[in-house]
CSV table of C-alpha atoms and ligand atoms in Angstrom, one decimal:
chain,number,residue,atom,x,y,z
A,1,MET,CA,-35.2,21.2,32.2
A,2,THR,CA,-33.1,19.1,30.0
A,3,ASN,CA,-30.6,16.8,31.7
A,4,SER,CA,-26.9,16.2,30.9
A,5,PHE,CA,-26.4,13.6,28.2
A,6,HIS,CA,-24.9,10.3,29.4
A,7,PRO,CA,-24.4,7.9,26.5
A,8,PRO,CA,-25.0,4.2,27.2
A,9,VAL,CA,-21.8,2.1,27.5
A,10,ARG,CA,-21.4,0.2,24.2
A,11,THR,CA,-19.0,-2.2,22.6
A,12,LEU,CA,-18.4,-0.7,19.2
A,13,MET,CA,-17.8,-3.5,16.6
A,14,GLY,CA,-19.3,-1.8,13.5
A,15,PRO,CA,-17.7,0.1,10.6
A,16,GLY,CA,-16.6,3.0,12.9
A,17,PRO,CA,-16.5,4.7,15.2
A,18,SER,CA,-14.6,2.0,17.1
A,19,ASP,CA,-14.1,1.8,20.9
A,20,VAL,CA,-12.0,4.7,22.0
A,21,ASN,CA,-9.1,4.0,24.3
A,22,PRO,CA,-9.8,5.5,27.8
A,23,ARG,CA,-6.4,7.2,27.6
A,24,VAL,CA,-7.6,9.1,24.5
A,25,LEU,CA,-10.8,10.1,26.3
A,26,GLU,CA,-8.8,11.3,29.3
A,27,ALA,CA,-6.5,13.4,26.9
A,28,LEU,CA,-9.6,14.9,25.4
A,29,SER,CA,-10.7,16.2,28.7
A,30,ARG,CA,-7.5,18.1,29.5
A,31,PRO,CA,-7.7,21.9,29.8
A,32,THR,CA,-8.2,23.8,26.5
A,33,ILE,CA,-5.4,26.2,25.6
A,34,GLY,CA,-5.0,28.7,22.8
A,35,HIS,CA,-4.5,27.3,19.3
A,36,LEU,CA,-1.4,29.5,19.0
A,37,ASP,CA,0.0,28.8,22.5
A,38,PRO,CA,3.7,27.7,22.1
A,39,ALA,CA,2.9,24.6,24.1
A,40,PHE,CA,0.1,23.7,21.6
A,41,ILE,CA,2.4,24.4,18.6
A,42,GLN,CA,4.9,22.0,20.0
A,43,MET,CA,2.2,19.4,20.3
A,44,MET,CA,1.2,20.0,16.7
A,45,ASP,CA,4.8,19.4,15.6
A,46,GLU,CA,4.8,16.1,17.5
A,47,THR,CA,1.5,15.1,16.0
A,48,LYS,CA,2.9,15.7,12.5
A,49,GLU,CA,5.9,13.5,13.3
A,50,LEU,CA,3.6,10.8,14.8
A,51,LEU,CA,1.5,10.9,11.7
A,52,GLN,CA,4.6,10.5,9.5
A,53,TYR,CA,5.3,7.4,11.5
A,54,ALA,CA,1.8,6.0,11.1
A,55,PHE,CA,1.8,6.7,7.4
A,56,GLN,CA,5.5,5.6,7.1
A,57,THR,CA,6.5,8.7,5.2
A,58,ASP,CA,8.9,11.6,5.3
A,59,ASN,CA,6.3,13.8,3.5
A,60,LYS,CA,6.5,17.4,4.9
A,61,LEU,CA,2.9,18.0,3.9
A,62,THR,CA,1.4,15.7,6.5
A,63,LEU,CA,-1.3,17.0,8.8
A,64,PRO,CA,-4.7,16.3,10.3
A,65,VAL,CA,-7.5,18.2,8.6
A,66,SER,CA,-10.0,19.7,11.1
A,67,ALA,CA,-13.0,17.6,10.0
A,68,PRO,CA,-13.9,13.9,9.5
A,69,GLY,CA,-12.5,11.5,6.8
A,70,SER,CA,-14.9,12.9,4.2
A,71,ALA,CA,-13.2,16.3,4.5
A,72,GLY,CA,-9.8,14.6,4.0
A,73,MET,CA,-11.2,13.1,0.8
A,74,GLU,CA,-12.4,16.5,-0.2
A,75,THR,CA,-9.1,18.1,0.7
A,76,VAL,CA,-7.2,15.8,-1.6
A,77,PHE,CA,-9.5,16.2,-4.6
A,78,THR,CA,-10.1,20.0,-4.3
A,79,ASN,CA,-6.4,20.7,-3.9
A,80,LEU,CA,-5.0,18.5,-6.6
A,81,LEU,CA,-7.7,19.0,-9.3
A,82,GLU,CA,-8.5,21.9,-11.6
A,83,PRO,CA,-11.4,22.2,-14.0
A,84,GLY,CA,-11.0,20.0,-17.0
A,85,ASP,CA,-8.6,17.5,-15.4
A,86,LYS,CA,-9.2,13.8,-16.0
A,87,VAL,CA,-9.1,11.2,-13.1
A,88,ILE,CA,-9.4,7.5,-13.2
A,89,VAL,CA,-11.6,6.4,-10.3
A,90,CYS,CA,-11.9,2.8,-9.1
A,91,GLN,CA,-15.3,1.9,-7.7
A,92,ASN,CA,-15.9,-1.4,-5.9
A,93,GLY,CA,-18.1,-0.1,-3.1
A,94,VAL,CA,-19.6,3.0,-1.5
A,95,PHE,CA,-16.5,5.1,-1.2
A,96,GLY,CA,-15.4,4.9,-4.8
A,97,SER,CA,-18.7,6.5,-5.8
A,98,ARG,CA,-18.0,9.4,-3.3
A,99,MET,CA,-14.6,9.9,-5.0
A,100,LYS,CA,-16.5,10.2,-8.3
A,101,GLU,CA,-18.8,12.9,-6.8
A,102,ASN,CA,-15.7,14.8,-5.5
A,103,VAL,CA,-14.0,14.7,-9.0
A,104,GLU,CA,-17.1,15.9,-10.7
A,105,ARG,CA,-17.7,18.7,-8.2
A,106,CYS,CA,-14.2,19.9,-9.0
A,107,SER,CA,-15.4,20.3,-12.6
A,108,ALA,CA,-13.1,17.4,-13.6
A,109,GLU,CA,-13.9,14.3,-15.5
A,110,ALA,CA,-14.1,10.9,-13.8
A,111,ILE,CA,-13.2,7.8,-15.8
A,112,MET,CA,-14.8,4.9,-13.9
A,113,VAL,CA,-13.2,1.5,-13.4
A,114,GLU,CA,-15.9,-0.6,-11.9
A,115,ASP,CA,-15.7,-3.9,-10.0
A,116,GLN,CA,-18.3,-5.8,-8.2
A,117,TRP,CA,-19.1,-5.1,-4.6
A,118,GLY,CA,-17.0,-7.5,-2.5
A,119,CYS,CA,-14.2,-7.8,-5.1
A,120,THR,CA,-10.8,-6.1,-5.1
A,121,VAL,CA,-9.9,-3.4,-7.6
A,122,SER,CA,-8.9,-5.2,-10.8
A,123,VAL,CA,-5.3,-4.4,-11.7
A,124,GLU,CA,-5.9,-5.4,-15.4
A,125,LYS,CA,-8.9,-3.0,-15.7
A,126,VAL,CA,-6.8,-0.2,-14.2
A,127,GLU,CA,-3.9,-0.9,-16.6
A,128,LYS,CA,-6.3,-0.8,-19.5
A,129,ALA,CA,-7.9,2.5,-18.4
A,130,LEU,CA,-4.4,4.1,-17.9
A,131,THR,CA,-3.4,3.0,-21.4
A,132,GLU,CA,-6.6,4.3,-22.9
A,133,ASN,CA,-6.3,7.6,-21.0
A,134,PRO,CA,-2.7,8.8,-21.3
A,135,ASP,CA,-3.8,12.3,-20.3
A,136,ALA,CA,-5.2,11.3,-17.0
A,137,LYS,CA,-3.8,13.4,-14.1
A,138,ALA,CA,-4.5,10.9,-11.3
A,139,LEU,CA,-5.6,7.4,-10.4
A,140,ALA,CA,-7.9,7.2,-7.3
A,141,PHE,CA,-8.9,4.2,-5.3
A,142,VAL,CA,-9.8,2.9,-1.8
A,143,HIS,CA,-7.3,0.8,0.1
A,144,ALA,CA,-9.8,-0.7,2.6
A,145,GLU,CA,-13.4,-0.5,1.3
A,146,THR,CA,-15.4,-0.4,4.5
A,147,SER,CA,-18.7,-1.0,2.7
A,148,THR,CA,-17.6,-4.5,1.6
A,149,GLY,CA,-14.5,-5.5,3.7
A,150,VAL,CA,-12.2,-5.6,0.7
A,151,ARG,CA,-8.5,-4.8,0.5
A,152,SER,CA,-7.0,-3.6,-2.8
A,153,ASP,CA,-3.3,-3.8,-3.8
A,154,VAL,CA,-2.0,-0.3,-3.2
A,155,LYS,CA,1.6,-1.1,-4.1
A,156,VAL,CA,0.8,-2.5,-7.5
A,157,LEU,CA,-1.8,0.2,-8.4
A,158,CYS,CA,0.6,3.0,-7.4
A,159,GLU,CA,3.4,1.5,-9.5
A,160,LEU,CA,1.0,1.5,-12.5
A,161,ALA,CA,0.0,5.1,-11.8
A,162,ALA,CA,3.7,6.2,-11.6
A,163,LYS,CA,4.6,4.3,-14.8
A,164,ASN,CA,1.8,6.3,-16.6
A,165,ASP,CA,2.9,9.6,-15.0
A,166,CYS,CA,-0.3,9.8,-13.0
A,167,LEU,CA,-0.6,10.9,-9.4
A,168,SER,CA,-1.9,8.2,-7.1
A,169,ILE,CA,-4.7,9.1,-4.6
A,170,VAL,CA,-5.5,6.6,-1.9
A,171,ASP,CA,-8.4,6.4,0.6
A,172,ALA,CA,-6.9,4.9,3.8
A,173,VAL,CA,-9.6,5.9,6.2
A,174,THR,CA,-10.1,2.3,7.4
A,175,SER,CA,-6.6,1.0,6.7
A,176,LEU,CA,-4.4,3.3,8.7
A,177,GLY,CA,-3.1,1.5,11.8
A,178,GLY,CA,-5.0,-1.7,10.9
A,179,ILE,CA,-3.1,-3.3,7.9
A,180,GLU,CA,0.2,-2.8,6.2
A,181,LEU,CA,0.5,0.7,4.7
A,182,LYS,CA,3.7,2.3,3.5
A,183,VAL,CA,3.3,5.7,1.9
A,184,ASP,CA,6.9,6.2,0.8
A,185,ASP,CA,7.8,2.7,-0.2
A,186,TRP,CA,4.6,2.3,-2.2
A,187,GLY,CA,5.0,5.7,-3.9
A,188,ILE,CA,1.6,7.1,-2.8
A,189,ASP,CA,1.2,10.7,-3.9
A,190,ALA,CA,-1.9,11.7,-1.8
A,191,ILE,CA,-3.6,9.9,1.0
A,192,TYR,CA,-6.3,10.6,3.5
A,193,SER,CA,-7.5,8.8,6.6
A,194,GLY,CA,-9.8,9.2,9.6
A,195,THR,CA,-9.4,9.0,13.3
A,196,GLN,CA,-12.4,6.9,14.4
A,197,LYS,CA,-11.5,3.6,12.7
A,198,CYS,CA,-8.2,1.8,13.4
A,199,LEU,CA,-6.7,4.7,15.3
A,200,SER,CA,-9.5,4.4,17.9
A,201,CYS,CA,-9.6,8.1,18.5
A,202,VAL,CA,-12.8,10.3,18.5
A,203,PRO,CA,-14.4,11.0,15.1
A,204,GLY,CA,-13.8,14.4,13.5
A,205,LEU,CA,-10.3,14.6,12.2
A,206,SER,CA,-8.7,13.5,9.0
A,207,PRO,CA,-4.9,12.8,8.7
A,208,VAL,CA,-3.7,13.6,5.1
A,209,SER,CA,-0.2,13.4,3.5
A,210,PHE,CA,1.1,14.5,0.1
A,211,SER,CA,4.4,13.6,-1.7
A,212,GLU,CA,6.7,16.3,-3.0
A,213,ARG,CA,5.3,15.8,-6.4
A,214,ALA,CA,1.7,16.3,-5.2
A,215,ALA,CA,2.7,19.3,-3.1
A,216,LYS,CA,4.3,21.0,-6.2
A,217,VAL,CA,1.0,20.4,-8.1
A,218,ILE,CA,-0.8,22.2,-5.3
A,219,GLN,CA,1.7,25.1,-5.2
A,220,ASN,CA,1.6,25.6,-9.0
A,221,ARG,CA,-2.1,25.6,-9.5
A,222,LYS,CA,-3.5,28.0,-12.2
A,223,THR,CA,-6.8,28.4,-10.4
A,224,LYS,CA,-7.6,28.9,-6.7
A,225,VAL,CA,-8.8,25.9,-4.7
A,226,GLN,CA,-12.6,26.3,-4.8
A,227,SER,CA,-12.8,25.7,-1.0
A,228,TRP,CA,-11.3,28.4,1.1
A,229,PHE,CA,-11.4,26.2,4.3
A,230,LEU,CA,-9.6,23.3,2.7
A,231,ASP,CA,-7.1,25.2,0.6
A,232,LEU,CA,-3.8,23.8,1.8
A,233,ASN,CA,-1.9,26.8,0.5
A,234,LEU,CA,-3.7,28.7,3.2
A,235,VAL,CA,-3.9,26.0,5.9
A,236,MET,CA,-0.1,25.6,5.8
A,237,GLY,CA,0.2,29.1,7.2
A,238,TYR,CA,-1.0,27.5,10.4
A,239,TRP,CA,0.2,23.9,10.1
A,240,GLY,CA,3.5,24.6,8.2
A,241,SER,CA,6.9,24.4,9.8
A,242,ASP,CA,7.6,28.2,9.8
A,243,ALA,CA,8.4,29.6,13.2
A,244,LYS,CA,5.6,32.1,12.8
A,245,ARG,CA,2.2,30.4,12.6
A,246,SER,CA,-0.8,32.5,11.6
A,247,TYR,CA,-4.5,32.1,12.3
A,248,HIS,CA,-6.4,30.3,9.6
A,249,HIS,CA,-9.2,28.7,11.6
A,250,THR,CA,-9.4,27.8,15.3
A,251,ALA,CA,-8.0,24.3,15.5
A,252,PRO,CA,-10.1,21.7,17.4
A,253,VAL,CA,-7.7,21.9,20.3
A,254,ASN,CA,-9.0,19.0,22.5
A,255,SER,CA,-9.6,16.7,19.6
A,256,LEU,CA,-6.0,17.2,18.6
A,257,TYR,CA,-4.9,16.2,22.2
A,258,ALA,CA,-6.9,13.0,21.6
A,259,LEU,CA,-5.3,12.3,18.2
A,260,HIS,CA,-1.8,12.9,19.7
A,261,GLU,CA,-2.6,10.4,22.5
A,262,SER,CA,-3.9,7.8,20.1
A,263,LEU,CA,-0.8,8.1,17.9
A,264,VAL,CA,1.5,7.9,21.0
A,265,ILE,CA,-0.4,4.6,21.9
A,266,LEU,CA,0.2,3.3,18.3
A,267,GLN,CA,3.9,4.2,18.5
A,268,GLU,CA,4.2,2.5,21.9
A,269,GLU,CA,2.7,-0.7,20.5
A,270,GLY,CA,4.6,-0.4,17.2
A,271,LEU,CA,3.0,-0.3,13.8
A,272,GLU,CA,3.9,-3.8,12.8
A,273,ASN,CA,2.6,-5.2,16.1
A,274,ALA,CA,-0.7,-3.4,15.6
A,275,TRP,CA,-1.0,-4.9,12.1
A,276,ASP,CA,-0.2,-8.4,13.6
A,277,ARG,CA,-2.8,-7.9,16.4
A,278,HIS,CA,-5.5,-7.1,13.8
A,279,ALA,CA,-4.5,-10.2,11.8
A,280,LEU,CA,-4.6,-12.5,14.8
A,281,ASN,CA,-7.9,-11.3,16.1
A,282,TYR,CA,-9.4,-11.6,12.7
A,283,GLN,CA,-8.2,-15.2,12.4
A,284,ALA,CA,-9.8,-16.2,15.7
A,285,PHE,CA,-13.0,-14.4,14.8
A,286,ALA,CA,-13.2,-16.0,11.4
A,287,ALA,CA,-12.8,-19.5,12.9
A,288,GLY,CA,-15.7,-18.6,15.2
A,289,ILE,CA,-17.9,-17.2,12.5
A,290,GLU,CA,-17.5,-20.3,10.4
A,291,ALA,CA,-18.3,-22.5,13.5
A,292,LEU,CA,-21.5,-20.5,13.7
A,293,GLY,CA,-22.4,-21.6,10.2
A,294,LEU,CA,-22.0,-18.1,8.7
A,295,SER,CA,-19.7,-17.2,5.8
A,296,PHE,CA,-17.6,-14.3,4.5
A,297,VAL,CA,-18.5,-12.2,1.5
A,298,VAL,CA,-14.9,-11.6,0.4
A,299,GLU,CA,-12.4,-14.1,-0.9
A,300,GLU,CA,-9.9,-14.9,1.8
A,301,ASP,CA,-6.9,-13.2,0.2
A,302,TYR,CA,-8.6,-9.8,0.0
A,303,ARG,CA,-10.3,-9.7,3.3
A,304,LEU,CA,-9.7,-6.9,5.8
A,305,PRO,CA,-9.0,-8.1,9.3
A,306,GLN,CA,-10.5,-4.9,10.7
A,307,LEU,CA,-13.9,-5.1,8.8
A,308,ASN,CA,-15.6,-8.4,8.2
A,309,ALA,CA,-18.6,-8.6,5.9
A,310,VAL,CA,-20.5,-11.7,7.1
A,311,SER,CA,-23.4,-13.1,5.2
A,312,PHE,CA,-26.3,-14.9,6.9
A,313,PRO,CA,-29.1,-17.3,5.8
A,314,ASP,CA,-32.3,-15.8,4.4
A,315,SER,CA,-34.3,-17.1,7.4
A,316,ILE,CA,-32.5,-14.6,9.6
A,317,ASP,CA,-34.0,-11.1,10.0
A,318,ASP,CA,-31.1,-8.6,9.8
A,319,ALA,CA,-32.6,-5.8,11.8
A,320,SER,CA,-33.9,-7.9,14.6
A,321,VAL,CA,-30.6,-9.5,15.2
A,322,ARG,CA,-28.8,-6.2,15.3
A,323,SER,CA,-31.3,-4.7,17.7
A,324,ALA,CA,-31.1,-7.8,20.0
A,325,LEU,CA,-27.3,-7.4,20.1
A,326,LEU,CA,-27.7,-3.7,20.9
A,327,ASN,CA,-30.5,-4.0,23.4
A,328,ASP,CA,-29.4,-7.2,25.2
A,329,TYR,CA,-25.6,-7.0,24.9
A,330,SER,CA,-25.0,-3.3,24.3
A,331,LEU,CA,-23.0,-4.5,21.3
A,332,GLU,CA,-23.0,-2.5,18.0
A,333,ILE,CA,-22.3,-4.2,14.7
A,334,GLY,CA,-22.9,-2.6,11.3
A,335,ALA,CA,-25.6,-3.2,8.6
A,336,GLY,CA,-24.8,-3.8,5.0
A,337,LEU,CA,-24.6,-0.8,2.7
A,338,GLY,CA,-25.8,-0.3,-0.9
A,339,ALA,CA,-25.7,-3.5,-2.9
A,340,LEU,CA,-25.2,-5.5,0.3
A,341,ALA,CA,-27.9,-3.9,2.4
A,342,GLY,CA,-30.1,-6.5,4.2
A,343,SER,CA,-27.8,-9.4,3.3
A,344,VAL,CA,-24.7,-8.9,5.4
A,345,TRP,CA,-23.4,-7.6,8.7
A,346,ARG,CA,-20.3,-5.6,8.9
A,347,ILE,CA,-18.4,-6.5,12.0
A,348,GLY,CA,-15.4,-4.3,12.9
A,349,LEU,CA,-12.3,-5.3,14.8
A,350,MET,CA,-10.7,-1.9,14.6
A,351,GLY,CA,-7.9,-0.5,16.7
A,352,PHE,CA,-8.5,-0.7,20.5
A,353,ALA,CA,-11.6,-2.8,19.7
A,354,SER,CA,-9.5,-5.5,18.1
A,355,ASN,CA,-8.9,-7.7,21.1
A,356,ARG,CA,-9.6,-11.2,22.4
A,357,LYS,CA,-12.3,-10.2,24.8
A,358,ASN,CA,-14.3,-8.5,22.0
A,359,VAL,CA,-13.9,-11.5,19.6
A,360,LEU,CA,-15.2,-14.0,22.2
A,361,PHE,CA,-17.9,-11.6,23.4
A,362,CYS,CA,-19.2,-11.0,19.9
A,363,LEU,CA,-19.2,-14.7,19.0
A,364,SER,CA,-21.1,-15.6,22.2
A,365,ALA,CA,-23.6,-12.9,21.8
A,366,LEU,CA,-24.2,-13.6,18.1
A,367,GLY,CA,-24.4,-17.3,18.8
A,368,ASN,CA,-27.1,-16.7,21.4
A,369,VAL,CA,-29.1,-14.4,19.3
A,370,LEU,CA,-29.0,-16.6,16.3
A,371,THR,CA,-30.0,-19.6,18.4
A,372,ASP,CA,-33.0,-17.6,19.6
A,373,SER,CA,-33.8,-17.0,15.9
A,374,GLY,CA,-34.0,-20.7,15.3
A,375,MET,CA,-30.5,-21.3,13.8
A,376,ASP,CA,-28.3,-24.1,15.0
A,377,ALA,CA,-25.5,-21.8,16.1
A,378,SER,CA,-23.6,-22.8,19.2
A,379,SER,CA,-21.8,-20.1,21.1
A,380,ALA,CA,-19.7,-22.7,22.8
A,381,ARG,CA,-18.5,-24.2,19.5
A,382,ALA,CA,-17.8,-20.7,18.1
A,383,THR,CA,-15.7,-19.5,21.1
A,384,ALA,CA,-13.9,-22.9,21.3
A,385,ALA,CA,-12.9,-22.4,17.6
A,386,ALA,CA,-11.6,-18.9,18.3
A,387,LYS,CA,-9.7,-20.0,21.4
A,388,SER,CA,-8.0,-22.7,19.5
A,389,VAL,CA,-6.6,-20.1,17.1
A,390,TYR,CA,-5.3,-18.1,20.0
A,391,SER,CA,-3.7,-21.1,21.7
A,392,SER,CA,-2.0,-22.2,18.5
A,393,GLN,CA,-0.1,-18.9,18.4
B,401,PLP,C1,-15.5,6.1,7.1
B,401,PLP,C2,-14.9,6.2,5.7
B,401,PLP,C3,-14.9,7.4,5.1
B,401,PLP,C4,-15.5,8.7,5.6
B,401,PLP,O1,-15.0,9.1,6.9
B,401,PLP,P1,-15.9,10.0,7.8
B,401,PLP,O2,-15.0,10.2,9.0
B,401,PLP,O3,-17.2,9.2,8.1
B,401,PLP,O4,-16.2,11.2,7.1
B,401,PLP,C5,-14.2,7.5,3.8
B,401,PLP,N1,-13.7,6.4,3.3
B,401,PLP,C6,-13.8,5.2,3.9
B,401,PLP,C7,-13.1,4.0,3.2
B,401,PLP,C8,-14.4,5.1,5.1
B,401,PLP,O5,-14.4,3.9,5.7
């Protein structure tokens, strides 16, 4: 006989999923109802409005795709692109290369603008690529590169795209709810996010939003979207605002209760307050990290408060520190990816997990484990440095 599965209780401070608010878990366990039940449809309408608030947009075409962030990425590219289109793709980490894959699988051409891992997307390089490719249909880039902890300047990049009559495509999987993001003010045409990062909801849904201009591009396609499941012209028969909703696929009913609850929590806190909270906890954490003798990969101006890429001395064994944190403290932090594998940790302070208790807990646990590994890393000094940031507020 196989027993029921009971996961260990962890503190999740990696690159996602982040700790889920207990209110969200409670919402998830409410009774399942039909996906065309009038009560459910009302909740869907509220969810769309809450997403418009989180994205700071009036875009009508705003909805959660029934699959994780990667499916939101795929939704944006498959709906906007047709064979032969040209897209400028910025790559400064893992997720830019996935955008390239998406573009090519749509039989479109990706013009790559590459920056080093750990650096922000270069505005000058993008400007040059746009000038050299006046026929490009879209400019695509990642707002918060989770593989390196870098923020790029969405506002400036979208202005450049608009000036060159290009659609802007933004990956906001890790940024939504964690740092300033204003879809309408910044002129973003297509954006996708995820639920398990700064929204602190369960994984498996991907909020997306499209400007009027992008929605028209989708409506006026010459060819069918190659993916039946992700074709928004069909999905909107269910998620659209028509009184009559028709079956497309069975919505993940309980996951949508969870998303609704996480967005209600965000609205209660207020978007700006959530951004400020992420910034403050980062500052306290950074003071502690430096007191431990560790350093950041990313230049201060471009760091993400919700995802910290921290480098450590060669004498420290990456995997054994992470497993000591997991086994002794039930604390998950992330390993480095790609070019940064083995040389950095990715420590998340996302959503519900971005709080004072986690900052102090992580610094103490890390200080203890590093001391055991022979480093002069005092937990007491680290937590004192963090506390002094809190008390100066
Ligand atoms: C996590 C992440 C994704 C993918 O989201 P999944 O939910 O894992 O599919 C895409 N882009 C960025 C920047 C991410 O951090």
